[in-house]
């Protein structure tokens, strides 16, 4: 099976549309870069130099090379560790001897680091720990330096041989810093340097800039224009008298007006034919003192415009208009977000840029900005949130501050802790620290789109990691630490985000911890419906077996009709049914009996006409139901039954409240509505899992609260959601769903996928209008 270019084509069209039509210049610039990347992807797919769906999608490139990956897992063909030379690299390059002309600048640098002088330099870097590994390749030559420094020259030479084909392109040496990165139980989402870079990109919003321009430039011109015309008023009519300096003042006004047209172009009110400024300015252009160029109608329009202006704002010299302009000037004089951001960047320069921010108070203290008057202002909330992303603190604190707002972001920061667990098997402290940094960088590699059950590149496939694997020593304390970290991470994810299934990046991190803890815990990933190939590997069947055992006779098992443990007999190569239940596809063993059960169960949601993606989705959802998408294996293998029993009702209540909020939020696009249905159905499944660990009176209490919450929502949504509540209550009272997903007279089983229009979606707009007309 090969990847279709249609997804990439759709992304290209979306990027082009954004680059052409978006109002924000920075957004247009980013979209233009994305469009160029998608264009390159499509071109490479057409020429065959890019094999999307393979674990080696770029021609003549080893699997271990870190690739630039666009949305959806499409490799762009570029290497992340390549890129342009940094200023530090160029300064070093100036001091190096010149190599043959054929050698690239990157080859000269890599070659120098492999010289005696370069290896000694890398050894000192290792000793001080003042380096970062932003991309896994950046740690390769540090491994060579450690091997040579510890008498393993042969291993070092073998590693150099593996790296040599790309020595002219990739940066294999680290980024040196002014202090070692912080390690331990604290983490940060963004480094201080990254926060500073984001603050530098803050600009004055167009609306704010236009308002300031109007206050500082156009309103004074407007007031002067009104004053000019009022000076000609006699007996309530303009053009009845002409002061001696009027012509001179008129000329000065037009000169200032022309200057404003050149320098102040954000506002357009003066161009609107019906605006007071346009009417008065147009008349002024055609009128000079003692001139009769204006008709009676023109004079009448000027009179009406003056009356409106004075009635609304007062005369230009009145207390009313003077006070208003003073207030508006004060608004315009307030520091902009850009000015405050510049002060924050200046404060951050005193902090090492490669680590996090340990103390926010001095950074977020009130800001003094020199506007026309020196002012002290509080840092706006939007900038506070940007700075908080650099806070270095325990994960729990970052979750509480909403710096880590989701399981996806949790997966992003967790490697900062798990990397030290993974490195615990190395006794040498320098090697242990180096491995932890390579590990953390590896965990930030973006996953590729893979077909044919291929597996993502594993860290042990990196040549420099493979070279130091012999120096690992499995110890009990490392295993125990990995187990404790795994347990803590799972509780943190479930308790902080009970409405969300574990995302794939977090699943991969937890899987790595499971291996380090030497646990038999089968984690399964969420499979994309558009590339699903109808097969599941054996770990899905193993997870389903655990689910059937743990959840037997619970609310979850009754609601979803989970098979009994007898449905999953033990598998062994010698069992008579092994060949029927297990096949080998693309070199992987697949559980055909599990896949067939999912296909049979998916018929409930596959009664309409729809795409193959929707049909795949219904099968994938059944696989998640049968495995609880990792919840049952986690609770069972980590001994969390008692913990979930204590907090299950609270977690379920959080998930139910989130469901109601999401379901009652308006989503205009069809894709966002489908995504909402899928995510809320998954949250509903999680809530039922947690409720299954509490007693029946508590279950009923939580469901009563859910009904009360639903009753407080708009009536049309409450009516659509009523079958979900009816089905849940029916199961709680001992009922079951039939083969079509109905329970009783009104209850329906809530699933996220459907072939055809989902029954929980609101009717189309034209249908709702027709119903109202009929009523």
XYZ file of C-alpha atoms in Angstrom:
775
model
C 0.000 0.000 0.000
C 1.262 3.494 -0.851
C 0.360 6.903 0.536
C -2.028 9.043 -1.497
C -0.910 12.555 -2.485
C -4.451 13.880 -1.993
C -3.860 14.738 1.673
C -0.731 16.707 0.782
C -2.604 18.429 -2.051
C -5.365 19.484 0.344
C -2.793 20.891 2.760
C -1.127 22.785 -0.077
C -4.431 24.381 -1.077
C -5.150 25.321 2.538
C -1.701 26.898 2.975
C -2.037 28.861 -0.273
C -5.447 30.172 0.763
C -4.101 31.287 4.145
C -1.015 32.876 2.588
C -3.218 34.795 0.168
C -6.091 35.922 2.358
C -5.139 36.034 6.032
C -5.037 39.487 7.609
C -1.978 38.839 9.816
C 1.343 39.283 7.940
C 3.188 36.771 10.143
C 0.474 34.164 9.596
C 0.706 34.749 5.842
C 4.481 34.348 5.997
C 4.226 31.054 7.923
C 1.561 29.792 5.526
C 3.767 30.662 2.557
C 6.595 28.579 4.061
C 4.168 25.689 4.586
C 2.944 25.976 1.006
C 6.514 25.735 -0.278
C 7.109 22.665 1.921
C 3.961 20.923 0.668
C 4.862 21.801 -2.907
C 8.261 20.170 -2.382
C 6.605 17.086 -0.869
C 4.248 16.664 -3.820
C 7.063 17.200 -6.303
C 9.265 14.621 -4.552
C 6.408 12.110 -4.405
C 5.808 12.586 -8.133
C 9.481 12.043 -9.031
C 9.868 9.077 -6.684
C 12.552 10.648 -4.487
C 10.115 10.607 -1.553
C 8.390 7.360 -0.523
C 5.790 8.541 1.978
C 4.601 5.659 4.165
C 8.034 4.033 4.461
C 10.270 4.305 7.516
C 13.006 5.410 5.070
C 10.992 7.850 2.929
C 13.967 9.877 1.619
C 16.079 8.173 -1.004
C 19.622 7.172 0.013
C 18.979 8.164 3.643
C 19.363 5.830 6.638
C 16.344 5.408 8.915
C 18.193 6.979 11.856
C 18.514 10.425 10.224
C 16.140 12.950 11.831
C 13.862 14.203 9.073
C 11.771 17.333 8.857
C 8.178 16.085 9.055
C 5.115 18.078 8.021
C 1.578 17.679 9.373
C 0.230 14.167 8.990
C 3.647 12.498 9.103
C 4.781 13.528 5.595
C 8.561 13.851 5.347
C 9.641 16.952 3.427
C 12.983 15.493 2.336
C 15.047 17.886 4.469
C 17.344 16.862 7.352
C 16.777 18.618 10.682
C 20.484 18.379 11.617
C 21.564 19.996 8.359
C 20.453 23.627 8.189
C 22.550 26.769 7.894
C 25.686 27.385 9.945
C 25.202 29.298 13.187
C 27.302 32.293 14.183
C 29.299 30.104 16.620
C 30.062 27.634 13.842
C 31.237 30.378 11.509
C 33.560 31.835 14.181
C 35.057 28.400 14.731
C 35.360 27.850 10.986
C 37.466 31.001 10.639
C 40.080 29.492 12.983
C 40.304 26.106 11.263
C 42.852 25.120 8.605
C 41.547 25.075 5.054
C 40.747 21.610 3.701
C 40.547 20.637 0.005
C 38.104 22.763 -1.955
C 35.698 19.855 -2.357
C 35.072 19.684 1.378
C 31.919 21.433 2.612
C 31.935 23.777 5.593
C 30.081 21.160 7.641
C 32.648 18.529 6.691
C 35.469 20.832 7.833
C 33.812 21.291 11.202
C 33.002 17.604 11.723
C 36.533 16.649 10.656
C 38.091 19.106 13.108
C 36.061 17.668 15.979
C 37.471 14.239 15.051
C 41.055 15.527 15.266
C 43.094 15.192 18.462
C 42.452 18.838 19.285
C 38.742 18.519 18.548
C 38.320 15.349 20.615
C 40.086 17.024 23.538
C 37.676 19.940 23.214
C 34.675 17.574 23.201
C 36.096 15.793 26.267
C 36.174 19.120 28.117
C 32.607 19.826 27.020
C 31.564 16.430 28.393
C 33.318 17.143 31.703
C 31.581 20.499 32.143
C 28.200 19.377 30.880
C 27.724 22.794 29.230
C 26.074 21.581 26.058
C 22.687 20.715 24.665
C 21.597 18.072 22.208
C 18.765 19.724 20.297
C 18.712 16.989 17.641
C 19.891 13.402 18.336
C 22.682 13.784 15.764
C 24.263 16.504 17.900
C 25.378 13.857 20.399
C 27.167 11.570 17.940
C 30.701 12.966 18.170
C 30.385 13.353 21.954
C 29.894 9.585 22.021
C 33.021 9.198 19.856
C 34.945 11.421 22.305
C 33.753 9.349 25.295
C 34.654 6.055 23.586
C 38.142 7.272 22.648
C 38.699 8.830 26.063
C 37.814 5.554 27.756
C 40.012 3.323 25.620
C 37.402 2.059 23.152
C 39.067 3.360 20.000
C 37.793 0.517 17.794
C 34.173 1.239 18.691
C 34.797 4.921 18.039
C 36.229 4.192 14.584
C 33.270 1.956 13.714
C 30.908 4.731 14.708
C 32.775 7.280 12.585
C 32.495 4.886 9.636
C 28.720 4.811 10.082
C 28.558 8.612 10.208
C 31.014 9.317 7.405
C 28.590 9.167 4.418
C 26.742 12.195 5.850
C 29.672 13.979 7.468
C 29.522 16.749 4.870
C 25.853 17.538 5.593
C 24.834 16.853 9.189
C 25.930 18.541 12.384
C 27.260 15.717 14.580
C 28.627 17.942 17.374
C 26.690 19.613 20.219
C 25.494 23.146 20.812
C 27.686 24.593 23.552
C 26.006 26.637 26.272
C 26.961 28.874 29.159
C 25.588 26.520 31.795
C 24.526 22.864 32.057
C 20.791 22.257 31.534
C 18.787 21.699 34.703
C 18.095 18.066 35.484
C 15.916 16.352 38.017
C 12.230 16.593 38.847
C 11.670 20.029 37.299
C 10.793 20.604 33.663
C 10.038 23.489 31.346
C 7.956 23.674 28.212
C 10.102 26.274 26.436
C 13.653 27.447 27.057
C 14.360 31.054 28.014
C 15.756 31.641 24.531
C 12.588 30.292 22.931
C 10.428 32.505 25.150
C 12.529 35.542 24.218
C 12.197 34.715 20.524
C 8.434 34.461 20.859
C 8.268 37.789 22.691
C 10.316 39.433 19.945
C 7.650 38.368 17.464
C 4.956 40.286 19.353
C 3.672 43.140 17.224
C 1.221 45.967 17.752
C -2.187 44.681 16.702
C -3.511 46.381 13.614
C -6.682 47.475 15.425
C -4.652 49.055 18.230
C -2.281 50.741 15.806
C -5.226 52.077 13.791
C -6.884 53.411 16.955
C -3.680 55.163 18.031
C -3.251 56.605 14.558
C -6.789 57.942 14.628
C -6.320 59.524 18.052
C -2.919 61.032 17.362
C -3.357 62.110 13.728
C -6.880 62.088 12.338
C -8.910 63.334 15.309
C -6.799 66.513 15.724
C -7.208 67.161 11.978
C -10.922 66.522 12.317
C -11.270 68.969 15.213
C -9.310 71.655 13.345
C -11.541 71.151 10.290
C -14.708 71.496 12.358
C -13.252 74.651 13.921
C -12.478 76.123 10.484
C -16.062 75.714 9.376
C -17.569 76.872 12.670
C -15.621 80.112 12.305
C -17.655 80.798 9.134
C -21.027 80.283 10.846
C -23.420 83.187 11.348
C -27.117 82.910 12.107
C -26.738 79.107 12.271
C -25.407 78.910 8.673
C -21.807 78.341 7.500
C -20.148 80.419 4.797
C -21.728 83.627 6.190
C -18.483 85.203 7.426
C -14.779 84.772 6.664
C -12.152 85.581 9.348
C -9.015 87.313 8.067
C -6.650 84.372 8.750
C -9.076 81.745 7.468
C -7.392 81.232 4.084
C -3.979 80.809 5.721
C -5.371 78.325 8.254
C -7.082 76.434 5.408
C -3.756 76.117 3.554
C -1.964 74.858 6.691
C -4.716 72.327 7.267
C -4.422 70.930 3.742
C -0.639 70.703 4.078
C -0.992 68.709 7.306
C -3.714 66.602 5.707
C -1.459 65.674 2.775
C 1.324 64.727 5.181
C -1.091 62.528 7.132
C -2.147 60.754 3.934
C 1.490 59.769 3.389
C 2.374 58.730 6.933
C -0.900 57.442 8.469
C -2.517 54.810 6.284
C -4.157 52.406 8.713
C -7.414 54.322 9.120
C -9.889 54.675 6.321
C -12.685 56.717 7.904
C -11.613 59.875 6.082
C -12.181 58.114 2.761
C -15.830 57.237 3.425
C -18.101 59.627 1.457
C -20.688 59.769 4.232
C -18.257 60.534 7.043
C -18.211 64.032 8.545
C -14.500 64.419 7.803
C -15.000 63.556 4.119
C -17.978 65.942 3.714
C -16.207 68.879 5.390
C -12.887 68.222 3.623
C -14.574 67.895 0.219
C -16.350 71.217 0.723
C -13.140 72.824 1.946
C -11.290 71.813 -1.237
C -13.856 73.639 -3.379
C -14.268 76.665 -1.152
C -12.090 79.701 -0.583
C -12.863 82.883 1.318
C -15.545 84.930 -0.375
C -15.977 82.150 -2.932
C -19.306 81.045 -4.275
C -18.089 77.634 -5.459
C -20.433 75.847 -3.048
C -24.047 75.375 -3.975
C -26.858 75.813 -1.511
C -27.033 72.042 -1.179
C -23.298 71.927 -0.381
C -23.736 74.488 2.352
C -26.666 72.535 3.728
C -24.546 69.372 3.924
C -21.792 71.282 5.732
C -24.369 72.704 8.155
C -25.799 69.225 8.886
C -22.315 67.742 9.395
C -21.384 70.502 11.843
C -24.608 70.048 13.777
C -23.975 66.286 14.120
C -20.419 66.827 15.272
C -21.259 69.481 17.869
C -24.276 67.588 19.137
C -22.196 64.442 19.667
C -18.843 65.788 20.824
C -19.329 69.495 21.579
C -17.423 72.330 19.914
C -13.647 71.872 19.438
C -12.812 74.193 22.352
C -15.597 72.956 24.654
C -14.896 71.190 27.936
C -16.777 68.127 26.666
C -14.593 67.602 23.591
C -11.401 68.644 25.397
C -12.015 66.073 28.160
C -12.812 63.367 25.604
C -9.644 64.027 23.613
C -7.573 63.995 26.819
C -8.986 60.582 27.709
C -8.370 59.267 24.207
C -4.833 60.627 24.248
C -4.256 58.796 27.522
C -5.408 55.567 25.875
C -3.077 56.107 22.934
C -0.188 56.865 25.293
C -0.501 53.573 27.124
C 2.337 51.148 26.439
C 1.537 48.647 23.729
C 2.036 44.910 24.142
C 5.032 45.261 21.845
C 6.675 47.815 24.158
C 6.024 45.643 27.232
C 7.328 42.561 25.400
C 10.556 44.417 24.574
C 11.075 45.133 28.293
C 10.477 41.457 29.127
C 13.027 40.402 26.518
C 15.563 42.751 28.083
C 14.902 41.230 31.512
C 15.310 37.715 30.142
C 18.773 38.460 28.727
C 20.235 38.149 32.222
C 19.087 34.511 32.412
C 20.909 31.652 30.634
C 19.028 31.071 27.405
C 19.253 27.278 27.212
C 17.383 26.531 30.448
C 14.082 27.456 32.008
C 13.021 30.379 34.190
C 13.265 29.474 37.855
C 11.672 32.647 39.267
C 8.927 34.512 37.436
C 8.497 37.382 39.909
C 11.369 39.619 38.726
C 10.455 38.957 35.088
C 6.744 39.706 35.487
C 7.091 42.684 37.832
C 5.283 45.885 36.727
C 6.911 47.406 33.669
C 8.100 51.019 33.332
C 7.796 52.248 29.756
C 8.822 55.658 28.434
C 5.815 56.805 26.437
C 5.144 60.571 26.252
C 4.929 60.178 30.026
C 6.745 57.471 31.997
C 4.188 54.882 33.090
C 4.162 51.771 35.227
C 1.878 49.023 33.923
C 1.130 45.433 34.806
C 2.246 42.799 32.333
C -0.795 41.829 30.211
C -2.181 38.331 30.710
C -1.334 37.307 27.143
C 2.350 38.091 27.744
C 2.279 36.464 31.172
C 1.171 33.237 29.503
C 4.042 33.442 27.030
C 6.591 33.903 29.809
C 5.071 31.121 31.919
C 5.858 28.653 29.143
C 9.491 28.997 30.183
C 8.832 28.346 33.878
C 10.979 25.574 35.301
C 8.973 23.713 37.931
C 7.531 20.281 38.783
C 5.075 18.997 36.177
C 2.217 19.234 38.682
C 2.791 22.983 39.048
C 2.869 23.487 35.288
C -0.405 21.588 34.933
C -2.007 23.689 37.666
C -0.894 26.891 35.907
C -2.228 25.535 32.583
C 1.250 25.771 31.113
C 0.705 22.079 30.402
C -2.938 22.173 29.279
C -3.282 18.739 27.667
C -1.944 15.207 27.460
C -0.184 16.131 24.216
C 1.814 18.856 25.955
C 2.457 16.520 28.899
C 4.066 14.125 26.428
C 6.245 17.001 25.236
C 7.752 17.763 28.659
C 7.789 14.254 30.160
C 11.031 13.181 28.397
C 12.904 15.718 30.518
C 12.224 13.373 33.440
C 12.100 9.980 31.736
C 15.419 10.636 29.990
C 17.173 10.471 33.357
C 15.345 7.243 34.161
C 16.413 5.739 30.836
C 20.017 6.790 31.454
C 20.124 5.197 34.885
C 21.582 1.998 33.467
C 24.916 3.737 32.717
C 27.353 3.912 35.617
C 29.677 6.538 34.153
C 28.109 9.914 35.127
C 29.252 11.696 31.944
C 27.881 8.952 29.718
C 24.694 8.826 31.758
C 24.139 12.563 31.283
C 24.971 12.381 27.578
C 22.539 9.520 27.002
C 19.753 11.349 28.840
C 20.143 14.361 26.547
C 20.241 12.223 23.406
C 17.143 10.405 24.665
C 15.246 13.648 25.319
C 16.122 14.956 21.847
C 15.096 11.661 20.249
C 11.685 11.836 21.929
C 11.057 15.138 20.177
C 11.478 13.586 16.730
C 8.210 13.870 14.844
C 6.642 10.576 13.837
C 6.454 9.531 10.210
C 3.351 8.350 8.426
C 3.925 4.589 8.198
C 2.080 1.908 6.238
C 2.202 -1.893 6.152
C 2.532 -2.125 9.967
C 6.006 -0.602 9.861
C 7.430 0.640 13.158
C 8.854 4.055 13.974
C 12.622 4.245 14.337
C 13.712 3.202 17.823
C 16.452 4.909 19.797
C 18.684 1.825 19.792
C 18.875 2.147 15.985
C 20.922 5.340 16.253
C 24.523 4.273 15.537
C 25.937 6.322 18.432
C 23.417 4.838 20.864
C 24.120 1.331 19.575
C 27.824 1.984 20.208
C 27.316 2.605 23.935
C 24.663 -0.062 24.585
C 27.311 -2.554 25.802
C 27.999 -0.216 28.719
C 24.448 -0.430 30.067
C 23.914 -2.438 33.232
C 20.403 -3.464 34.210
C 19.990 -2.776 37.914
C 17.088 -3.237 40.301
C 17.105 0.391 41.357
C 16.792 1.490 37.713
C 13.886 -0.875 37.186
C 12.136 0.332 40.343
C 12.656 3.985 39.399
C 11.208 3.327 35.932
C 8.199 1.594 37.494
C 7.573 4.470 39.912
C 7.942 7.061 37.149
C 5.558 5.114 34.907
C 2.969 4.880 37.672
C 3.273 8.577 38.486
C 3.054 9.617 34.829
C -0.066 7.509 34.256
C -1.828 8.902 37.318
C -0.827 12.405 36.287
C -2.255 11.970 32.777
C -5.482 10.296 33.904
C -6.125 12.614 36.835
C -5.258 15.846 35.051
C -6.986 15.068 31.757
C -9.560 12.313 32.471
C -11.564 13.259 29.385
C -8.718 12.595 26.950
C -7.398 9.308 25.625
C -3.649 8.927 25.911
C -2.190 10.516 22.738
C 0.326 8.567 20.700
C 3.387 10.634 21.756
C 2.548 9.946 25.401
C 1.883 6.274 24.651
C 5.346 5.996 23.117
C 6.930 7.557 26.198
C 4.995 5.275 28.546
C 5.928 2.270 26.409
C 9.614 3.131 26.803
C 9.186 3.341 30.577
C 7.397 -0.014 30.534
C 10.392 -1.649 28.872
C 12.766 -0.082 31.372
C 10.564 -1.304 34.225
C 10.448 -4.774 32.586
C 6.652 -4.871 32.798
C 4.245 -6.810 30.591
C 1.953 -3.873 29.814
C 0.596 -3.787 26.236
C 0.178 -0.148 25.245
C -1.764 0.426 22.016
C -1.754 3.516 19.817
C -4.587 5.424 18.180
C -4.696 4.349 14.536
C -5.452 6.885 11.799
C -8.638 5.910 9.956
C -7.377 7.003 6.538
C -4.380 4.624 6.600
C -5.908 1.721 8.591
C -5.190 -1.561 6.819
C -7.636 -3.845 8.625
C -5.104 -5.601 10.856
C -4.089 -5.372 14.514
C -0.919 -6.788 16.028
C -1.073 -9.201 18.933
C -0.750 -6.521 21.612
C -4.308 -5.367 20.863
C -5.572 -8.877 21.586
C -3.511 -9.010 24.781
C -5.002 -5.676 25.914
C -8.498 -6.948 25.114
C -7.876 -10.024 27.267
C -6.867 -7.825 30.209
C -9.960 -5.665 29.660
C -12.342 -8.624 29.611
C -10.836 -9.947 32.855
C -10.733 -6.621 34.723
C -14.037 -5.154 33.544
C -16.244 -8.273 33.709
C -19.801 -7.473 34.925
C -19.036 -3.759 35.345
C -21.001 -0.783 34.039
C -18.434 -0.416 31.240
C -18.733 -4.066 30.166
C -22.544 -3.952 30.173
C -22.738 -0.647 28.284
C -20.360 -1.719 25.516
C -21.163 -5.481 25.598
C -17.519 -6.360 26.211
C -16.876 -10.068 25.470
C -16.177 -12.412 28.341
C -12.621 -13.645 28.935
C -13.574 -16.893 27.165
C -13.625 -14.956 23.873
C -9.848 -14.687 24.031
C -8.399 -18.170 24.624
C -4.652 -18.271 25.284
C -2.516 -18.417 22.158
C 0.417 -20.736 21.588
C 2.095 -21.924 18.443
C 0.950 -25.483 19.175
C -2.750 -24.703 19.754
C -5.096 -26.018 17.011
C -6.701 -22.615 16.386
C -3.447 -20.653 16.297
C -3.280 -20.512 12.495
C -6.878 -19.253 12.349
C -6.377 -16.569 14.968
C -2.890 -15.343 14.052
C -1.490 -14.383 10.659
C 1.820 -12.895 9.571
C 1.554 -9.740 7.494
C 4.482 -7.505 6.462
C 6.642 -9.461 8.884
C 4.356 -8.838 11.893
C 2.044 -11.240 13.684
C -1.549 -10.029 13.569
C -4.568 -11.071 15.670
C -7.187 -11.967 13.063
C -9.806 -13.079 15.588
C -9.574 -9.706 17.357
C -9.877 -7.845 14.050
C -12.924 -9.895 13.044
C -14.668 -9.154 16.352
C -14.074 -5.424 15.792
C -15.458 -5.645 12.237
C -18.577 -7.525 13.410
C -19.229 -5.056 16.235
C -18.725 -2.056 13.940
C -21.842 -2.962 11.937
C -23.913 -1.138 14.561
C -22.474 2.198 13.373
C -22.082 1.262 9.710
C -25.716 1.236 8.595
C -25.557 4.238 6.252
C -23.617 5.325 3.202
C -20.202 6.823 3.809
C -16.530 6.798 2.934
C -14.006 4.071 3.605
C -12.465 6.387 6.201
C -15.713 6.398 8.216
C -15.986 2.608 7.952
C -12.389 2.253 9.120
C -13.173 4.618 11.976
C -16.026 2.453 13.234
C -13.701 -0.576 13.343
C -10.924 1.361 15.093
C -13.383 2.662 17.703
C -14.401 -0.907 18.526
C -10.735 -1.811 19.029
C -10.505 1.064 21.501
C -13.618 -0.110 23.320
C -12.357 -3.678 23.601
C -8.986 -2.520 24.953
C -10.284 0.568 26.875
C -7.483 2.249 24.915
C -4.874 1.422 27.595
C -6.939 2.207 30.730
C -7.547 -1.392 31.851
C -3.946 -2.567 31.245
C -2.617 0.471 33.155
C -4.926 -0.053 36.132
C -4.361 -3.804 36.182
C -0.606 -3.999 35.662
C 0.267 -0.989 37.854
C -2.062 -1.942 40.705
C -4.177 1.222 40.510
C -7.588 -0.301 41.243
C -7.770 1.188 44.734
C -6.656 4.614 43.542
C -9.234 4.709 40.729
C -11.934 3.543 43.152
C -11.184 6.542 45.369
C -11.258 9.194 42.629
C -13.216 7.534 39.815
C -16.405 9.496 40.495
C -14.533 12.812 40.423
C -12.716 11.951 37.219
C -15.965 10.839 35.570
C -17.692 14.083 36.622
C -14.865 16.123 35.040
C -15.172 14.131 31.810
C -18.974 14.519 31.718
C -18.747 18.286 32.267
C -16.202 18.530 29.458
C -18.519 16.561 27.159
C -21.413 18.940 27.786
C -19.200 21.966 27.192
C -17.850 20.597 23.920
C -21.227 19.380 22.706
C -22.855 22.767 23.293
C -20.045 24.765 21.665
C -20.850 25.915 18.147
C -18.677 24.387 15.433
C -19.348 25.747 11.990
C -17.229 23.430 9.862
C -18.212 19.865 9.135
C -14.747 18.545 10.064
C -14.775 20.236 13.467
C -18.226 18.817 14.222
C -17.035 15.290 13.435
C -13.913 15.799 15.545
C -16.077 17.018 18.426
C -18.314 13.929 18.219
C -15.325 11.606 18.170
C -13.541 13.270 21.104
C -16.700 13.503 23.254
C -17.545 9.843 22.603
C -14.027 8.903 23.683
C -14.443 11.062 26.811
C -17.766 9.341 27.506
C -16.013 5.976 27.303
C -13.342 7.144 29.748
C -16.012 8.407 32.168
C -17.799 5.019 32.123
C -14.503 3.261 32.772
C -13.835 5.386 35.874
C -17.448 5.019 37.067
C -17.099 1.244 36.868
C -14.809 1.307 39.917
C -17.310 2.980 42.275
C -20.480 1.576 43.817
C -23.912 1.856 42.214
C -25.287 4.647 44.462
C -22.272 6.796 43.547
C -22.767 5.984 39.872
C -26.402 7.113 40.057
C -25.431 10.300 41.869
C -22.911 11.221 39.149
C -25.458 10.504 36.406
C -28.106 12.644 38.182
C -25.596 15.512 38.182
C -24.997 14.936 34.472
C -28.757 15.095 33.781
C -29.045 18.331 35.750
C -26.165 19.824 33.791
C -27.741 18.751 30.505
C -31.095 20.240 31.528
C -29.460 23.653 31.965
C -28.316 23.699 28.324
C -30.232 24.838 25.197
C -33.364 22.786 24.630
C -32.525 21.604 21.103
C -29.229 20.119 22.275
C -30.811 18.597 25.397
C -33.330 16.818 23.204
C -30.614 15.442 20.920
C -28.538 14.290 23.902
C -31.490 12.691 25.732
C -30.999 9.261 24.044
C -27.447 9.144 25.446
C -28.760 9.649 28.972
C -31.617 7.230 28.356
C -29.271 4.505 27.211
C -26.949 5.021 30.171
C -29.804 4.833 32.662
C -31.235 1.753 30.952
C -27.943 -0.102 31.334
C -27.625 1.050 34.941
C -31.083 -0.427 35.581
C -30.058 -3.773 34.115
C -30.992 -3.302 30.450
C -28.797 -3.948 27.403
C -28.459 -2.510 23.925
C -29.701 -4.501 20.939
C -27.689 -5.155 17.787
C -28.621 -1.750 16.341
C -27.495 0.159 19.459
C -30.912 0.879 21.014
C -31.923 0.273 24.648
C -35.555 0.543 25.671
C -37.727 2.977 23.747
C -35.434 5.993 23.562
C -31.920 5.047 24.703
C -29.030 4.815 22.241
C -25.413 3.794 22.628
C -23.068 6.739 22.209
C -20.352 6.016 19.648
C -18.150 8.613 18.041
C -17.967 7.198 14.519
C -20.864 6.627 12.119
C -21.148 5.742 8.437
C -23.527 8.420 7.240
C -24.788 11.389 9.230
C -24.404 10.916 12.993
C -27.696 11.047 14.885
C -26.246 13.454 17.468
C -25.383 16.132 14.923
C -27.766 19.101 14.711
C -29.871 19.145 11.538
C -28.510 21.179 8.629
C -29.329 24.883 8.627
C -31.837 24.643 5.775
C -33.635 21.789 7.549
C -33.893 23.755 10.773
C -35.358 26.691 8.855
C -37.930 24.451 7.173
C -38.977 23.004 10.513
C -39.470 26.490 11.946
C -41.591 27.514 8.971
C -43.755 24.420 9.404
C -44.221 25.205 13.070
